[in-house]
Amino acid sequence: MSSNAQGRTLSWGAVAAAQLRMVALLQRRDFLVFAGIGAVILGLALYGLVEIAKTPPPRPPDALDLFEGLKAAFALVGALWPLGVWRRDSPDQRGYFWSLPVARGPHTLLRVATGWLLLMSACVAAMLVGTVVAQLYAMQLDTVVRFSGWYVPLASATLGYLLISVFAVLVDSPVRWVVWTVVALFGLRVILDATDLEALWRPIESALRSLAIALDGPQPPRIAERYGGWGLHYPLWFAVAALGVIVGAYRHRDAK
Amino acid sequence: MKALPKLIEADRFAIRTTGLAKRYGRAVALRGIDLTVPEGAVYVLVGPNGAGKSTALKILLDLVRADHGDAEVLGMNPRVDGARIRGRVGYVPEAQKWEHEWMSVGQLLDHHARYYPSWDHDYAALLSSRLELDRKRPYGKLSKGQARRVQIVMALAHRPSLLILDEPTDGLDPVAREATLSTLADHMAEYPTTLLISTHLVHETQRLADHIGVLNNGRLSTQLATAEMDRLLRRYRVEVPEGWAGAPELNGAVLRRAGRGREIQWTVWGEEDAIRADFERAGAVVRDAVRLSLEEAAVTLLTDETAGPQVRFDREGR
């Protein structure tokens, strides 16, 4: 941590607070969009509630699995979130960020952590609202809300966030890199199919399946037995993504 | 004949580099420079665009890493103590608006202040008012001059031990330029600080400078105290006889030559009495010898460098 001529030392707490304020300010618009989408969904949900009151379904479900439906949405939000955290601050524009009197690696990691904290705040807020709406539905339908696996949407959002954060801290144009990675995988698949070299695709397919399981949460026993469970794939991908972020954060790049 | 000095002597240095070299791909930015900035000095690093000035300054802050050579800033190594150095340095980058453009001026200053425990909020407010900053305006929408003023406040308000300013007045209109330089001069008078300023607009820094370094094509051709330059660098108006054979004793000391015919102007480095004596011994008559302004001196030293080896007398004195 840096100190100045007067011997005063800058604390990590102060840096974290500064980053939190800055990223929150930067993501104001993201929060508004997030809140807007949430409001639309909430409106639709309440409308559905009114409709159910008018015409109750003949066979209500045994339980409402609220969090099952949130996994994919949260993983997507998590994947888009780093683009907001690092908006207008891609590595080729990061001169000012790097010129601040803090070690570059921890400073970058702190920003990633700050963004994650804000993401989790948004996700938890959405889950709380969702829980209230689900309880209303449950009362209406005379059923219960199932809370098991409540952590999975948060874990999916975290993994999506970390994976795209690797691109955000490593490369100048993360969106372009993500798009090109997807295009490259698709192209490779087409080429390998056409050239009868499908065996070469298998390791990639395994990796993609592993990622899908990691984002999807605990699997039914027959899938877990065959491909390995969430407890195996999630830590693996989390470690890969975290390592990528650390490498990106600590890699020196000359400021422009 | 005394050569142009390459090193500055002092008891304590704020900045000292040895053999600093840097390349970007195939382009060479620095070719092994030994920059020495004494503590408390106002050192002007002069050089044309693309000379390597910004690269040298960025290396001092660990924003860019040198390929070879060592640097020491305030007694610390930028590679190891980059963050501590940046905490004690006020930096104005060459790029205008490289900070968070989406913030308002007030938000940017507040954000910056949080990184500097010694940030003096009263002083920042005073500077902001003196430079007529509007805290509510979006930083990204400011003119170059206004953005530069914000950067000056950011560099000065934590009262750093060392100021590193990279082309601070480049691209500014005369009013903004004057405001920037006056603020800087006032700050220097109030808070003694070492100042390293890079520029290709040398005349603007004449009133501040006490040391000068000439960087051209990645090489630091000379660096010296301006007092020494005042004492030893002269432009001589010399009348030479018909068929003059030249003054071989001055070989290596002549930096520039102008004029044709019998009256020629020579810019020469050395003790004036000795130079006059050399000219007169060779049969020439020195009409006058004048000191050069900082800008004239810089142009001379830069021209000398670009021309290759120092001008030499040939048998015809041309």
Short mmCIF file of C-alpha atoms in Angstrom, two decimals, chain A residues 1-6 8-10 15 18-19 21-22 25-26 88-89 95-96 98-104 107 111 252-256, chain B residues 22 24 58 62-65 83-84 86-88 91 98-103 107-108 111-112 114-119 154 158-161:
data_model
loop_
_atom_site.label_atom_id
_atom_site.label_comp_id
_atom_site.label_asym_id
_atom_site.label_seq_id
_atom_site.Cartn_x
_atom_site.Cartn_y
_atom_site.Cartn_z
CA MET A 1 0.00 0.00 0.00
CA SER A 2 1.31 3.43 -0.80
CA SER A 3 2.25 6.15 1.63
CA ASN A 4 2.92 9.77 0.88
CA ALA A 5 5.33 12.47 1.90
CA GLN A 6 3.39 13.14 5.07
CA ARG A 8 -0.02 8.86 5.71
CA THR A 9 -0.83 5.44 4.40
CA LEU A 10 -3.67 4.57 2.10
CA VAL A 15 -9.46 1.81 -1.84
CA ALA A 18 -13.50 4.26 -3.51
CA GLN A 19 -13.90 1.43 -6.01
CA ARG A 21 -18.54 4.11 -5.06
CA MET A 22 -17.01 4.41 -8.51
CA LEU A 25 -21.79 5.19 -10.06
CA LEU A 26 -20.64 3.65 -13.32
CA ARG A 88 -14.98 2.61 -20.82
CA ASP A 89 -12.01 1.14 -18.95
CA GLY A 95 -3.96 4.33 -17.90
CA TYR A 96 -5.69 6.37 -15.22
CA TRP A 98 -3.12 2.09 -13.27
CA SER A 99 -1.72 5.51 -12.41
CA LEU A 100 -3.44 5.49 -9.02
CA PRO A 101 -1.14 4.85 -6.05
CA VAL A 102 -2.11 1.23 -5.52
CA ALA A 103 -0.46 -2.00 -6.65
CA ARG A 104 -2.01 -2.85 -9.98
CA HIS A 107 -6.38 -3.03 -7.37
CA ARG A 111 -12.52 -3.95 -8.75
CA HIS A 252 1.94 -6.08 -16.56
CA ARG A 253 0.73 -4.13 -19.55
CA ASP A 254 2.24 -0.85 -20.62
CA ALA A 255 -0.15 2.05 -20.26
CA LYS A 256 -0.91 4.02 -23.39
CA LYS B 22 12.60 0.73 -24.26
CA TYR B 24 7.69 -0.99 -28.75
CA LYS B 58 5.87 6.62 -17.68
CA ASP B 62 5.87 2.05 -13.57
CA LEU B 63 3.15 2.70 -16.13
CA VAL B 64 5.57 1.38 -18.72
CA ARG B 65 8.39 -1.08 -18.04
CA ALA B 83 2.47 2.32 -6.02
CA ARG B 84 4.46 4.16 -3.33
CA ARG B 86 2.76 7.20 -7.53
CA GLY B 87 1.48 8.12 -4.07
CA ARG B 88 4.21 10.75 -3.75
CA TYR B 91 1.38 13.32 -12.56
CA TRP B 98 -7.55 9.78 -19.86
CA GLU B 99 -9.41 9.75 -16.52
CA HIS B 100 -13.00 8.55 -16.13
CA GLU B 101 -14.70 10.73 -18.73
CA TRP B 102 -18.17 9.70 -17.65
CA MET B 103 -17.78 11.38 -14.25
CA GLN B 107 -17.03 13.24 -8.88
CA LEU B 108 -13.64 12.77 -10.51
CA HIS B 111 -12.73 9.86 -6.46
CA HIS B 112 -9.10 10.89 -6.98
CA ARG B 114 -9.82 9.07 -1.89
CA TYR B 115 -6.55 7.62 -3.17
CA TYR B 116 -4.41 10.32 -1.57
CA PRO B 117 -4.52 10.45 2.23
CA SER B 118 -2.73 13.79 2.15
CA TRP B 119 -5.28 15.33 -0.22
CA MET B 154 -5.49 16.35 -9.39
CA HIS B 158 -2.12 16.22 -2.48
CA ARG B 159 1.05 18.32 -2.38
CA PRO B 160 3.40 15.70 -3.78
CA SER B 161 7.17 15.62 -3.30
#
